[in-house]
mmCIF file of C-alpha atoms in Angstrom:
data_model
loop_
_atom_site.group_PDB
_atom_site.id
_atom_site.type_symbol
_atom_site.label_atom_id
_atom_site.label_comp_id
_atom_site.label_asym_id
_atom_site.label_seq_id
_atom_site.Cartn_x
_atom_site.Cartn_y
_atom_site.Cartn_z
ATOM 1 C CA MET A 16 71.687 -4.004 -75.347
ATOM 2 C CA THR A 17 72.290 -4.760 -79.101
ATOM 3 C CA LYS A 18 73.257 -1.797 -81.220
ATOM 4 C CA LYS A 19 70.881 -0.745 -84.014
ATOM 5 C CA ARG A 20 72.320 -1.771 -87.361
ATOM 6 C CA VAL A 21 72.464 0.538 -90.375
ATOM 7 C CA LEU A 22 73.549 -0.135 -94.036
ATOM 8 C CA ILE A 23 74.872 2.790 -95.930
ATOM 9 C CA THR A 24 75.356 2.253 -99.490
ATOM 10 C CA GLY A 25 77.870 4.655 -101.260
ATOM 11 C CA GLY A 26 79.577 4.503 -97.843
ATOM 12 C CA ALA A 27 82.987 5.395 -99.171
ATOM 13 C CA GLY A 28 81.837 8.411 -101.009
ATOM 14 C CA PHE A 29 81.724 12.074 -99.944
ATOM 15 C CA LEU A 30 78.289 12.148 -98.282
ATOM 16 C CA GLY A 31 78.272 8.426 -97.416
ATOM 17 C CA SER A 32 81.425 8.595 -95.372
ATOM 18 C CA HIS A 33 80.171 11.518 -93.416
ATOM 19 C CA LEU A 34 77.034 9.579 -92.674
ATOM 20 C CA CYS A 35 79.234 6.541 -91.585
ATOM 21 C CA ASP A 36 80.874 8.937 -89.040
ATOM 22 C CA ARG A 37 77.607 10.257 -87.751
ATOM 23 C CA PHE A 38 75.948 6.865 -87.222
ATOM 24 C CA ILE A 39 79.175 5.556 -85.445
ATOM 25 C CA LYS A 40 79.029 8.656 -83.140
ATOM 26 C CA GLU A 41 75.291 7.900 -82.467
ATOM 27 C CA GLY A 42 76.166 4.412 -81.236
ATOM 28 C CA TYR A 43 74.972 2.358 -84.310
ATOM 29 C CA HIS A 44 76.653 -0.727 -85.879
ATOM 30 C CA VAL A 45 77.525 0.609 -89.347
ATOM 31 C CA ILE A 46 77.795 -1.489 -92.548
ATOM 32 C CA ALA A 47 79.266 0.480 -95.372
ATOM 33 C CA MET A 48 78.874 -0.772 -98.982
ATOM 34 C CA ASP A 49 80.588 0.678 -101.949
ATOM 35 C CA ASN A 50 81.874 -0.558 -105.468
ATOM 36 C CA LEU A 51 84.498 2.310 -105.270
ATOM 37 C CA ILE A 52 83.786 3.486 -108.778
ATOM 38 C CA THR A 53 83.684 7.031 -107.439
ATOM 39 C CA GLY A 54 84.140 6.438 -103.718
ATOM 40 C CA SER A 55 87.491 6.022 -101.936
ATOM 41 C CA LEU A 56 88.542 3.926 -98.987
ATOM 42 C CA GLU A 57 90.679 6.934 -97.847
ATOM 43 C CA ASN A 58 87.328 8.466 -96.621
ATOM 44 C CA ILE A 59 86.518 5.699 -94.271
ATOM 45 C CA GLU A 60 89.982 4.063 -93.432
ATOM 46 C CA HIS A 61 89.828 5.656 -90.010
ATOM 47 C CA LEU A 62 86.763 3.499 -89.195
ATOM 48 C CA PHE A 63 88.268 0.076 -90.101
ATOM 49 C CA LYS A 64 89.708 -0.461 -86.583
ATOM 50 C CA LEU A 65 86.286 -0.109 -84.953
ATOM 51 C CA GLU A 66 84.442 -3.039 -83.851
ATOM 52 C CA HIS A 67 81.143 -1.730 -84.841
ATOM 53 C CA PHE A 68 82.151 -0.883 -88.516
ATOM 54 C CA GLU A 69 82.093 -3.253 -91.500
ATOM 55 C CA PHE A 70 82.835 -2.636 -95.189
ATOM 56 C CA TYR A 71 81.535 -4.594 -98.100
ATOM 57 C CA HIS A 72 83.080 -3.974 -101.469
ATOM 58 C CA HIS A 73 80.017 -4.591 -103.665
ATOM 59 C CA ASP A 74 77.832 -3.088 -106.432
ATOM 60 C CA VAL A 75 74.306 -2.642 -105.339
ATOM 61 C CA SER A 76 73.071 -3.041 -108.942
ATOM 62 C CA LYS A 77 73.597 -6.859 -108.364
ATOM 63 C CA PHE A 78 71.884 -8.742 -105.659
ATOM 64 C CA VAL A 79 72.592 -7.454 -102.096
ATOM 65 C CA HIS A 80 72.942 -9.818 -99.291
ATOM 66 C CA VAL A 81 73.653 -8.576 -95.732
ATOM 67 C CA PRO A 82 73.598 -11.202 -92.887
ATOM 68 C CA GLY A 83 71.803 -10.398 -89.682
ATOM 69 C CA HIS A 84 69.030 -7.811 -88.881
ATOM 70 C CA LEU A 85 68.946 -4.262 -90.242
ATOM 71 C CA ASP A 86 67.111 -1.371 -88.738
ATOM 72 C CA TYR A 87 67.772 1.263 -91.348
ATOM 73 C CA ILE A 88 69.124 1.367 -94.984
ATOM 74 C CA LEU A 89 70.390 4.651 -96.533
ATOM 75 C CA HIS A 90 70.929 4.453 -100.204
ATOM 76 C CA PHE A 91 73.637 6.925 -101.199
ATOM 77 C CA ALA A 92 75.324 4.859 -103.902
ATOM 78 C CA SER A 93 75.318 6.777 -107.207
ATOM 79 C CA PRO A 94 77.738 8.845 -109.230
ATOM 80 C CA ALA A 95 76.739 12.390 -108.442
ATOM 81 C CA SER A 96 78.827 14.793 -110.508
ATOM 82 C CA PRO A 97 78.270 15.520 -114.171
ATOM 83 C CA ILE A 98 81.830 14.395 -114.945
ATOM 84 C CA ASP A 99 81.027 10.917 -113.504
ATOM 85 C CA TYR A 100 77.553 10.320 -114.834
ATOM 86 C CA LEU A 101 78.388 11.574 -118.347
ATOM 87 C CA LYS A 102 81.291 9.092 -118.300
ATOM 88 C CA ILE A 103 79.254 6.170 -116.828
ATOM 89 C CA PRO A 104 75.624 6.884 -117.768
ATOM 90 C CA ILE A 105 74.621 3.214 -117.799
ATOM 91 C CA GLN A 106 75.937 2.502 -114.292
ATOM 92 C CA THR A 107 74.261 5.793 -113.055
ATOM 93 C CA LEU A 108 70.912 4.524 -114.434
ATOM 94 C CA LYS A 109 71.378 1.036 -112.946
ATOM 95 C CA VAL A 110 72.283 2.073 -109.531
ATOM 96 C CA GLY A 111 69.230 4.341 -109.435
ATOM 97 C CA SER A 112 66.957 1.686 -110.788
ATOM 98 C CA LEU A 113 68.260 -1.945 -110.129
ATOM 99 C CA GLY A 114 70.143 -0.873 -107.099
ATOM 100 C CA THR A 115 67.158 0.890 -105.591
ATOM 101 C CA HIS A 116 64.954 -2.150 -106.316
ATOM 102 C CA ASN A 117 67.547 -4.524 -104.700
ATOM 103 C CA LEU A 118 67.664 -2.393 -101.581
ATOM 104 C CA LEU A 119 63.957 -1.845 -101.323
ATOM 105 C CA GLY A 120 63.675 -5.685 -101.462
ATOM 106 C CA LEU A 121 66.342 -6.026 -98.751
ATOM 107 C CA ALA A 122 64.472 -3.465 -96.567
ATOM 108 C CA LYS A 123 61.203 -5.464 -97.003
ATOM 109 C CA ALA A 124 62.888 -8.785 -96.081
ATOM 110 C CA LYS A 125 64.637 -7.217 -93.053
ATOM 111 C CA GLY A 126 61.786 -5.018 -91.900
ATOM 112 C CA ALA A 127 64.055 -2.049 -92.147
ATOM 113 C CA ARG A 128 63.190 1.619 -92.836
ATOM 114 C CA MET A 129 64.906 2.866 -95.955
ATOM 115 C CA LEU A 130 66.023 6.419 -96.776
ATOM 116 C CA ILE A 131 66.914 7.238 -100.405
ATOM 117 C CA ALA A 132 69.188 10.095 -101.443
ATOM 118 C CA SER A 133 67.383 12.016 -104.113
ATOM 119 C CA THR A 134 68.407 15.358 -105.581
ATOM 120 C CA SER A 135 67.565 18.867 -106.522
ATOM 121 C CA GLU A 136 68.197 17.526 -110.175
ATOM 122 C CA VAL A 137 64.649 16.037 -110.092
ATOM 123 C CA TYR A 138 63.569 19.610 -110.575
ATOM 124 C CA GLY A 139 65.747 19.886 -113.746
ATOM 125 C CA ASP A 140 66.133 23.484 -114.993
ATOM 126 C CA PRO A 141 63.428 24.780 -112.810
ATOM 127 C CA LEU A 142 60.687 27.252 -113.949
ATOM 128 C CA VAL A 143 59.756 27.878 -110.322
ATOM 129 C CA HIS A 144 61.947 29.723 -107.853
ATOM 130 C CA PRO A 145 62.861 28.807 -105.131
ATOM 131 C CA GLN A 146 62.001 25.075 -105.670
ATOM 132 C CA GLN A 147 59.486 23.450 -103.325
ATOM 133 C CA GLU A 148 58.722 19.808 -102.971
ATOM 134 C CA ASP A 149 55.419 19.945 -104.851
ATOM 135 C CA TYR A 150 57.107 21.228 -107.980
ATOM 136 C CA TRP A 151 57.220 18.420 -110.543
ATOM 137 C CA GLY A 152 60.301 19.764 -112.440
ATOM 138 C CA ASN A 153 61.454 20.709 -115.913
ATOM 139 C CA VAL A 154 63.689 17.689 -117.007
ATOM 140 C CA ASN A 155 64.844 16.677 -120.432
ATOM 141 C CA PRO A 156 64.828 12.822 -120.279
ATOM 142 C CA VAL A 157 66.888 12.343 -123.434
ATOM 143 C CA GLY A 158 69.488 15.093 -122.753
ATOM 144 C CA PRO A 159 73.017 14.396 -121.460
ATOM 145 C CA ARG A 160 71.978 14.882 -117.816
ATOM 146 C CA GLY A 161 68.872 12.580 -118.235
ATOM 147 C CA CYS A 162 70.705 9.552 -117.014
ATOM 148 C CA TYR A 163 71.149 11.051 -113.607
ATOM 149 C CA ASP A 164 67.944 13.092 -113.332
ATOM 150 C CA GLU A 165 65.660 10.251 -114.519
ATOM 151 C CA ALA A 166 67.462 7.614 -112.416
ATOM 152 C CA LYS A 167 66.672 9.739 -109.351
ATOM 153 C CA ARG A 168 63.104 10.419 -110.420
ATOM 154 C CA PHE A 169 62.512 6.689 -110.992
ATOM 155 C CA GLN A 170 64.108 6.001 -107.696
ATOM 156 C CA GLU A 171 61.541 8.223 -105.913
ATOM 157 C CA ALA A 172 58.727 6.523 -107.854
ATOM 158 C CA MET A 173 59.910 3.032 -106.942
ATOM 159 C CA THR A 174 60.330 3.952 -103.372
ATOM 160 C CA MET A 175 56.867 5.457 -103.125
ATOM 161 C CA ALA A 176 55.502 2.237 -104.834
ATOM 162 C CA TYR A 177 57.081 0.078 -102.066
ATOM 163 C CA HIS A 178 55.711 2.402 -99.427
ATOM 164 C CA MET A 179 52.145 2.373 -100.921
ATOM 165 C CA HIS A 180 52.042 -1.206 -102.045
ATOM 166 C CA HIS A 181 54.059 -3.068 -99.322
ATOM 167 C CA GLY A 182 53.664 -0.594 -96.526
ATOM 168 C CA LEU A 183 57.481 -0.299 -96.334
ATOM 169 C CA GLU A 184 58.773 2.638 -94.111
ATOM 170 C CA THR A 185 60.570 4.897 -96.591
ATOM 171 C CA ARG A 186 62.046 8.385 -96.451
ATOM 172 C CA ILE A 187 63.115 10.595 -99.474
ATOM 173 C CA VAL A 188 65.634 13.411 -99.083
ATOM 174 C CA ARG A 189 66.153 15.846 -101.983
ATOM 175 C CA ILE A 190 69.749 17.055 -101.649
ATOM 176 C CA PHE A 191 70.789 20.443 -102.962
ATOM 177 C CA ASN A 192 74.434 21.483 -103.626
ATOM 178 C CA THR A 193 76.645 20.290 -100.691
ATOM 179 C CA TYR A 194 80.240 20.777 -100.034
ATOM 180 C CA GLY A 195 82.946 19.993 -97.419
ATOM 181 C CA PRO A 196 85.951 17.807 -96.743
ATOM 182 C CA ARG A 197 86.236 14.617 -98.735
ATOM 183 C CA MET A 198 84.882 16.014 -101.884
ATOM 184 C CA ARG A 199 86.930 14.647 -104.820
ATOM 185 C CA LEU A 200 89.349 17.306 -106.165
ATOM 186 C CA ASN A 201 88.591 16.391 -109.774
ATOM 187 C CA ASP A 202 84.807 15.711 -109.521
ATOM 188 C CA GLY A 203 84.008 18.519 -111.860
ATOM 189 C CA ARG A 204 81.582 20.341 -109.571
ATOM 190 C CA VAL A 205 82.111 23.994 -109.200
ATOM 191 C CA LEU A 206 83.552 24.094 -105.677
ATOM 192 C CA PRO A 207 86.215 21.576 -105.986
ATOM 193 C CA ALA A 208 87.090 23.015 -109.345
ATOM 194 C CA PHE A 209 87.361 26.628 -108.158
ATOM 195 C CA LEU A 210 89.315 25.654 -104.906
ATOM 196 C CA SER A 211 91.794 23.518 -106.891
ATOM 197 C CA GLN A 212 92.249 26.082 -109.566
ATOM 198 C CA ALA A 213 92.739 28.960 -107.107
ATOM 199 C CA LEU A 214 95.309 26.977 -105.001
ATOM 200 C CA ARG A 215 97.208 26.068 -108.057
ATOM 201 C CA GLY A 216 97.151 29.583 -109.460
ATOM 202 C CA GLU A 217 95.194 28.605 -112.479
ATOM 203 C CA PRO A 218 92.298 30.643 -114.111
ATOM 204 C CA LEU A 219 88.837 29.634 -112.690
ATOM 205 C CA SER A 220 86.650 27.967 -115.336
ATOM 206 C CA ILE A 221 83.308 29.649 -115.466
ATOM 207 C CA PHE A 222 80.699 28.003 -117.794
ATOM 208 C CA GLY A 223 78.440 30.573 -119.550
ATOM 209 C CA ASP A 224 78.603 34.075 -118.156
ATOM 210 C CA GLY A 225 78.503 33.153 -114.469
ATOM 211 C CA SER A 226 75.009 34.480 -113.875
ATOM 212 C CA GLN A 227 73.607 31.075 -112.968
ATOM 213 C CA THR A 228 73.001 30.544 -109.304
ATOM 214 C CA ARG A 229 73.785 27.829 -106.790
ATOM 215 C CA SER A 230 73.015 27.357 -103.104
ATOM 216 C CA PHE A 231 75.648 25.565 -101.056
ATOM 217 C CA CYS A 232 75.083 23.631 -97.915
ATOM 218 C CA TYR A 233 77.996 22.488 -95.622
ATOM 219 C CA VAL A 234 78.161 18.660 -95.201
ATOM 220 C CA ASP A 235 77.647 18.629 -91.424
ATOM 221 C CA ASP A 236 74.329 20.571 -91.754
ATOM 222 C CA LEU A 237 73.186 18.165 -94.488
ATOM 223 C CA VAL A 238 74.061 15.152 -92.464
ATOM 224 C CA GLU A 239 72.047 16.570 -89.493
ATOM 225 C CA GLY A 240 69.003 17.081 -91.829
ATOM 226 C CA ILE A 241 69.200 13.596 -93.178
ATOM 227 C CA TYR A 242 69.479 12.091 -89.675
ATOM 228 C CA ARG A 243 66.510 13.977 -88.459
ATOM 229 C CA LEU A 244 64.408 12.970 -91.555
ATOM 230 C CA LEU A 245 65.347 9.299 -91.225
ATOM 231 C CA LEU A 246 64.014 9.304 -87.592
ATOM 232 C CA SER A 247 60.892 11.329 -88.442
ATOM 233 C CA ASP A 248 57.590 9.817 -89.449
ATOM 234 C CA TYR A 249 57.286 11.716 -92.904
ATOM 235 C CA HIS A 250 57.367 9.640 -96.029
ATOM 236 C CA LEU A 251 57.119 12.339 -98.739
ATOM 237 C CA PRO A 252 60.182 14.151 -100.206
ATOM 238 C CA VAL A 253 61.884 16.852 -98.132
ATOM 239 C CA ASN A 254 64.398 19.353 -99.535
ATOM 240 C CA VAL A 255 67.541 19.673 -97.569
ATOM 241 C CA GLY A 256 69.970 22.365 -98.509
ATOM 242 C CA ASN A 257 70.975 25.857 -97.837
ATOM 243 C CA PRO A 258 68.747 28.581 -99.267
ATOM 244 C CA SER A 259 71.569 31.202 -99.324
ATOM 245 C CA GLU A 260 71.810 31.723 -103.115
ATOM 246 C CA ILE A 261 74.855 33.090 -105.094
ATOM 247 C CA THR A 262 75.797 33.594 -108.691
ATOM 248 C CA ILE A 263 78.764 31.518 -110.000
ATOM 249 C CA ARG A 264 80.700 34.769 -110.860
ATOM 250 C CA GLU A 265 80.299 36.075 -107.220
ATOM 251 C CA PHE A 266 81.284 32.681 -105.953
ATOM 252 C CA ALA A 267 84.483 32.835 -107.982
ATOM 253 C CA GLU A 268 85.310 36.223 -106.408
ATOM 254 C CA GLU A 269 84.599 34.775 -102.915
ATOM 255 C CA ILE A 270 86.986 31.798 -103.487
ATOM 256 C CA CYS A 271 89.751 34.134 -104.674
ATOM 257 C CA ARG A 272 89.342 36.404 -101.643
ATOM 258 C CA LEU A 273 89.468 33.287 -99.332
ATOM 259 C CA THR A 274 92.554 31.752 -101.001
ATOM 260 C CA GLY A 275 94.334 35.051 -101.655
ATOM 261 C CA ALA A 276 94.558 34.146 -105.386
ATOM 262 C CA GLU A 277 94.300 36.709 -108.098
ATOM 263 C CA LEU A 278 90.874 36.456 -109.914
ATOM 264 C CA LYS A 279 91.562 35.201 -113.492
ATOM 265 C CA VAL A 280 88.591 33.650 -115.335
ATOM 266 C CA ASP A 281 88.430 31.239 -118.131
ATOM 267 C CA TYR A 282 84.903 31.557 -119.603
ATOM 268 C CA GLN A 283 83.676 28.271 -121.282
ATOM 269 C CA PRO A 284 80.428 27.451 -123.129
ATOM 270 C CA LEU A 285 77.506 26.417 -120.954
ATOM 271 C CA PRO A 286 76.854 22.649 -120.841
ATOM 272 C CA LYS A 287 73.475 21.451 -122.289
ATOM 273 C CA ASP A 288 70.595 21.507 -119.848
ATOM 274 C CA ASP A 289 72.707 23.168 -117.087
ATOM 275 C CA PRO A 290 70.165 24.545 -114.529
ATOM 276 C CA GLN A 291 70.167 28.314 -114.404
ATOM 277 C CA GLN A 292 68.869 28.572 -110.874
ATOM 278 C CA ARG A 293 69.112 26.417 -107.790
ATOM 279 C CA GLN A 294 67.619 27.384 -104.457
ATOM 280 C CA PRO A 295 65.803 25.106 -102.062
ATOM 281 C CA ASP A 296 62.593 26.110 -100.261
ATOM 282 C CA ILE A 297 63.297 24.452 -96.879
ATOM 283 C CA THR A 298 59.967 25.410 -95.223
ATOM 284 C CA LYS A 299 59.119 21.685 -94.809
ATOM 285 C CA ALA A 300 62.372 20.817 -93.232
ATOM 286 C CA LYS A 301 62.013 23.641 -90.795
ATOM 287 C CA GLU A 302 58.494 22.740 -89.874
ATOM 288 C CA LEU A 303 58.652 18.919 -89.849
ATOM 289 C CA LEU A 304 62.244 18.426 -88.657
ATOM 290 C CA GLY A 305 63.071 21.692 -86.808
ATOM 291 C CA TRP A 306 66.137 21.768 -89.185
ATOM 292 C CA GLU A 307 67.914 24.634 -90.826
ATOM 293 C CA PRO A 308 71.520 25.163 -91.875
ATOM 294 C CA ARG A 309 73.829 26.472 -89.039
ATOM 295 C CA VAL A 310 77.220 26.759 -90.834
ATOM 296 C CA ASP A 311 77.440 29.886 -92.995
ATOM 297 C CA ARG A 312 79.347 29.785 -96.298
ATOM 298 C CA ALA A 313 82.516 31.720 -94.874
ATOM 299 C CA GLU A 314 82.957 29.200 -92.060
ATOM 300 C CA GLY A 315 82.174 26.088 -94.350
ATOM 301 C CA LEU A 316 84.527 27.351 -96.939
ATOM 302 C CA LYS A 317 87.313 27.852 -94.422
ATOM 303 C CA ARG A 318 87.038 24.207 -93.222
ATOM 304 C CA THR A 319 86.945 22.875 -96.832
ATOM 305 C CA LEU A 320 89.831 24.961 -97.902
ATOM 306 C CA GLU A 321 92.058 23.404 -95.080
ATOM 307 C CA TYR A 322 91.236 19.933 -96.516
ATOM 308 C CA PHE A 323 91.993 20.984 -100.129
ATOM 309 C CA ARG A 324 95.273 22.566 -99.101
ATOM 310 C CA GLU A 325 96.400 19.334 -97.556
ATOM 311 C CA LYS A 326 95.423 17.482 -100.653
ATOM 312 C CA ILE A 327 96.930 19.838 -103.257
ATOM 313 C CA LEU A 328 99.925 21.569 -101.771
ATOM 314 C CA THR A 329 103.193 20.130 -100.606
ATOM 315 C CA PRO A 330 104.014 20.566 -96.837
ATOM 316 C CA ALA A 331 106.509 23.429 -97.761
ATOM 317 C CA GLU A 332 103.734 25.125 -99.839
ATOM 318 C CA GLN A 333 101.248 24.749 -96.991
ATOM 319 C CA ASN A 334 103.660 26.511 -94.630
ATOM 320 C CA ALA A 335 104.486 29.264 -97.077
#
């Protein structure tokens, strides 16, 4: 029996590489594609020896050709942290627009089902709490974060257009803050920043007064939600994330307790258009997919800390 074939763009990234692992485990032939602007081959090098894994070094903003049939396409190529998309705003817009268009065209040509990675950022700085899928958002299109938020909103619109106009099978996942092994240490997001700073004995950088909230989902839970959504028959957006909300200040205290570091804080000005609240309403995911997060923050942080320790500390420091 021939294996089902899946193309995962952004396959060398944090989420993409975990998806590659999951689809290999489920018995698929996996084709990962990445231009390595923010992804790293280190995340997928353990898969290179496998017969049913391929890697294409390619930018999906340019024409995408994949020989042979495809059953599924998961579009996870995009810079996803503010540090990245503020540095490369045009590539961010192109991968969400031109990249999405290229892949939707490929899906149509191959008769494949396509799932796009959207984001809680489509809700902007929300005026509704928690955020549910029928909320249209509060986004500043010309602010510094507009390149990411609007790329993702356009991506959703383009995907829906292909679904309505061409009858393409499409799925849209709106991903909330996710963490776990393979996050880049310097990606600028709060969890890698706090863990790196705590392990190095540096003050933790808090933007604003730390009263803003985030909701963190462990990567294995997220991958499970994405897998279930792909195989479901629901084409409208679905929030996948962990509704357990925490203020950034409380989170800093939690990280210091976990690492045994002394809590020292470096307060910095709040970036423009930074969301004050983030909490998914996951009613839809529960009802449609039978999904909810299983890994609590204490367990997820413990697993993530082990990864960061190996990356940051020397072997002697790790054993100390």
